PDB file of C-alpha atoms in Angstrom:
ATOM      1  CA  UNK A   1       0.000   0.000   0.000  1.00 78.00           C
ATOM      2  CA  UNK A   2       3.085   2.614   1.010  1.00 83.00           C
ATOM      3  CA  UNK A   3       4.252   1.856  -2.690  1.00 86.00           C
ATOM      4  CA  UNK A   4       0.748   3.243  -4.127  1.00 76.00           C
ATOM      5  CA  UNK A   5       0.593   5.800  -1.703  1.00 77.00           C
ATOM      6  CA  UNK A   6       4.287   6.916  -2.526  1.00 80.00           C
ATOM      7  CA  UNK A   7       3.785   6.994  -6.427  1.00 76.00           C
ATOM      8  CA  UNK A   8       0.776   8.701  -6.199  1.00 71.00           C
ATOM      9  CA  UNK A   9       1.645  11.527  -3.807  1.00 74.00           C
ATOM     10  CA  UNK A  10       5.382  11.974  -3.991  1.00 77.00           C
ATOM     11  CA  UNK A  11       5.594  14.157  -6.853  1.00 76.00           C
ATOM     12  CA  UNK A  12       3.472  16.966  -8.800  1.00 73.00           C
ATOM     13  CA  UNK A  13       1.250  15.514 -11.230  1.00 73.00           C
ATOM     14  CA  UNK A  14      -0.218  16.733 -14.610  1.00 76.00           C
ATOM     15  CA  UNK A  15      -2.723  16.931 -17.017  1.00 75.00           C
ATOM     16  CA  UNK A  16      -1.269  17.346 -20.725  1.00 81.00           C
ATOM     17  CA  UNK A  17      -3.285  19.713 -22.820  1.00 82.00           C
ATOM     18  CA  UNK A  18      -1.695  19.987 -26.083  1.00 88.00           C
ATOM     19  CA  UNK A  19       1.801  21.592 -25.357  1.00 89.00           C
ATOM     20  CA  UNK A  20       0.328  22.716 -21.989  1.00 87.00           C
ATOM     21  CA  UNK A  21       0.508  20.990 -18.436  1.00 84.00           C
ATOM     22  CA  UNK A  22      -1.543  21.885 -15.477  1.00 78.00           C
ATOM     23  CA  UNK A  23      -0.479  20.697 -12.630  1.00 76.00           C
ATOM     24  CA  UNK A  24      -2.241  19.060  -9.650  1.00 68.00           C
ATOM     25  CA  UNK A  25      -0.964  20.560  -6.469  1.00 62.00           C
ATOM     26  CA  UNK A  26      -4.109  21.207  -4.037  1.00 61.00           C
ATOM     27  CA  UNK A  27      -5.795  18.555  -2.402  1.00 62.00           C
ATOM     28  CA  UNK A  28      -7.687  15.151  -4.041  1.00 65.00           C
ATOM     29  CA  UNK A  29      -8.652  15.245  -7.501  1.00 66.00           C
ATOM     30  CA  UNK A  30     -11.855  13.519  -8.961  1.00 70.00           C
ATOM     31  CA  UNK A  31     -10.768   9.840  -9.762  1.00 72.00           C
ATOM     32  CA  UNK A  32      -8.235  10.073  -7.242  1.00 76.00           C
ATOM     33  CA  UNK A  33      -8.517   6.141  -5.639  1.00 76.00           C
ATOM     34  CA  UNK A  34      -7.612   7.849  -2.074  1.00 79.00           C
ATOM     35  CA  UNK A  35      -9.352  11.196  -2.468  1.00 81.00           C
ATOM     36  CA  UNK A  36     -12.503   9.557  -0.113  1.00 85.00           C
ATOM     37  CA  UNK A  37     -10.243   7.879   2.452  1.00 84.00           C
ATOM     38  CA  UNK A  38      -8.221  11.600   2.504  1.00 81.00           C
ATOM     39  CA  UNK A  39     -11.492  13.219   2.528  1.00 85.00           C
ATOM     40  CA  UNK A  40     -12.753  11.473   6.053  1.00 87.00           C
ATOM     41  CA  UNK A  41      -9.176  12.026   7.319  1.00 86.00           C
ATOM     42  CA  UNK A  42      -9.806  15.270   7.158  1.00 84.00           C
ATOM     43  CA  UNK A  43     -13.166  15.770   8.540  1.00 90.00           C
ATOM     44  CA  UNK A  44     -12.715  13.460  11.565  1.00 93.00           C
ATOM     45  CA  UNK A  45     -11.245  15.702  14.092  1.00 93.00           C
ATOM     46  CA  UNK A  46     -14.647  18.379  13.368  1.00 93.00           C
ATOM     47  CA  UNK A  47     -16.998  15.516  13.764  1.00 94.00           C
ATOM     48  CA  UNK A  48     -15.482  14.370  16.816  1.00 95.00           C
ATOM     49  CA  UNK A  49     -16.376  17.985  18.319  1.00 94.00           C
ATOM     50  CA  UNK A  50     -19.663  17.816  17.899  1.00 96.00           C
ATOM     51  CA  UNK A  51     -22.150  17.439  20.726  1.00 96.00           C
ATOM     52  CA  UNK A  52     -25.205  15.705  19.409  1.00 96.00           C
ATOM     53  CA  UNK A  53     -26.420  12.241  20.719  1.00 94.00           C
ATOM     54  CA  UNK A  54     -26.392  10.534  17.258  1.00 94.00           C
ATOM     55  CA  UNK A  55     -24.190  11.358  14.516  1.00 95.00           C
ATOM     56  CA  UNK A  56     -24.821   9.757  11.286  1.00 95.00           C
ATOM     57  CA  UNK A  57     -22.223  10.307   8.756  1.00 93.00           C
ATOM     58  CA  UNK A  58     -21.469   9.556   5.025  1.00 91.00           C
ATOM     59  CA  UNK A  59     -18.593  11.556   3.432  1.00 86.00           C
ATOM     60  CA  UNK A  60     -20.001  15.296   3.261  1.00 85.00           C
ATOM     61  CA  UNK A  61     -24.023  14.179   4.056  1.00 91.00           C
ATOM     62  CA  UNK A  62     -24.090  14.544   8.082  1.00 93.00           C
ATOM     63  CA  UNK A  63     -27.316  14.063  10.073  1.00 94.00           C
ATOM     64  CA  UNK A  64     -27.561  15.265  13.550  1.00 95.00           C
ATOM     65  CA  UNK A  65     -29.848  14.207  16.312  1.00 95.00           C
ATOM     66  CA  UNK A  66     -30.422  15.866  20.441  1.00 93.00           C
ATOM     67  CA  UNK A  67     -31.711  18.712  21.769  1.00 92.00           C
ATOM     68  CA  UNK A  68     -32.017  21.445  20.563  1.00 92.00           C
ATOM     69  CA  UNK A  69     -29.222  23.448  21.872  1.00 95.00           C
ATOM     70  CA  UNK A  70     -26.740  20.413  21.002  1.00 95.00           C
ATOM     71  CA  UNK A  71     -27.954  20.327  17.340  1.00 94.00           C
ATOM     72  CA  UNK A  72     -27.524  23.880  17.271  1.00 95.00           C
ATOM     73  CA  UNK A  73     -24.335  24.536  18.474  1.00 96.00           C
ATOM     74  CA  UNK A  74     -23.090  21.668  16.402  1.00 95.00           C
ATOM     75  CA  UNK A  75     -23.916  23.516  13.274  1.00 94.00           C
ATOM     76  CA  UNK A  76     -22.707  26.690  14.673  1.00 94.00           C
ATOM     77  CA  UNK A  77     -19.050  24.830  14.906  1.00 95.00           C
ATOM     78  CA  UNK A  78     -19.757  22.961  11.118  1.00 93.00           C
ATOM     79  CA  UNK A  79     -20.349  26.512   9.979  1.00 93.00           C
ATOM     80  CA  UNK A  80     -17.338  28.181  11.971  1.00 94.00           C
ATOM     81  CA  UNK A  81     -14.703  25.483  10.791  1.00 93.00           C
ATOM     82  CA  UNK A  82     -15.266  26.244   7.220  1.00 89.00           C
ATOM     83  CA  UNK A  83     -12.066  28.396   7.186  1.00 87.00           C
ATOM     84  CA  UNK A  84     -10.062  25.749   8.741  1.00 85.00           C
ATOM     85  CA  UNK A  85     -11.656  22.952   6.208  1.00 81.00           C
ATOM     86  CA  UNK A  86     -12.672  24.647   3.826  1.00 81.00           C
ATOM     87  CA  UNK A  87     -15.913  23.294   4.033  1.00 82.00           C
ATOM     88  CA  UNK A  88     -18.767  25.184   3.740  1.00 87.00           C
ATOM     89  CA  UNK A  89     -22.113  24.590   4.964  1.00 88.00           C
ATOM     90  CA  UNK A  90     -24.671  24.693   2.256  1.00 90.00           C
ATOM     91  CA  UNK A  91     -27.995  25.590   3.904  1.00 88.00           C
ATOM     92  CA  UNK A  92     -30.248  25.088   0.996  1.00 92.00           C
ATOM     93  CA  UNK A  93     -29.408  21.733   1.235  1.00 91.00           C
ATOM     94  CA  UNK A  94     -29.711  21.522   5.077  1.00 90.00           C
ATOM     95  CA  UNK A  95     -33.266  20.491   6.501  1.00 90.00           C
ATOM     96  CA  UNK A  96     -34.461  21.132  10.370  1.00 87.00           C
ATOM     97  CA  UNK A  97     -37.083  18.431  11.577  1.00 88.00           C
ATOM     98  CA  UNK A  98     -38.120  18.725  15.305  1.00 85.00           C
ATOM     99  CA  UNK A  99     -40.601  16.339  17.482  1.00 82.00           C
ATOM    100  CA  UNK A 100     -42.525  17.837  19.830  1.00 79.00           C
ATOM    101  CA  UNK A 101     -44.029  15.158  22.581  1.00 72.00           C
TER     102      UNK A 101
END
């Protein structure tokens, strides 16, 4: 695995374009075999500072479950670590469902 790792990561990569190259020098590219596993790598250390009870997580699609305050305050620190991750928080896709007993 180190070998794969090595060859793919070692060294500036790029994309020929006729007599141009652009290279690939900022983060995982689409295609890249690792890109997911580099992906949740990156994103652990946020979702292990959230508060909610339940946590459901695939890649970038995160569902949240607690009270109220917890839920909230978790997506106040998603939002805040966007300029640490670069991540951003896209609220049109984001969806609020509360149970009242």
């Amino acid at each position: 695995m180190y070998s794969l790792v090595d060859s793919a990561y070692s060294c500036e990569h790029f994309l020929a374009f006729g007599d141009r190259k652009i290279f690939s020098r900022v983060g995982a590219q689409q295609g890249d075999p690792l890109g997911s596993l580099q992906f949740c790598e990156a994103i652990h250390p946020l979702l292990c500072d959230l508060q909610s009870t339940v946590k459901i997580v695939f890649m970038d699609d995160v569902t949240l479950s607690g009270s109220l305050h917890s839920v909230e305050q978790d997506v106040i620190t998603i939002r805040d670590a966007a300029s640490k991750t670069g991540l951003q928080l896209n609220t049109a896709k984001c969806e609020i469902i509360m149970e009242f007993h």
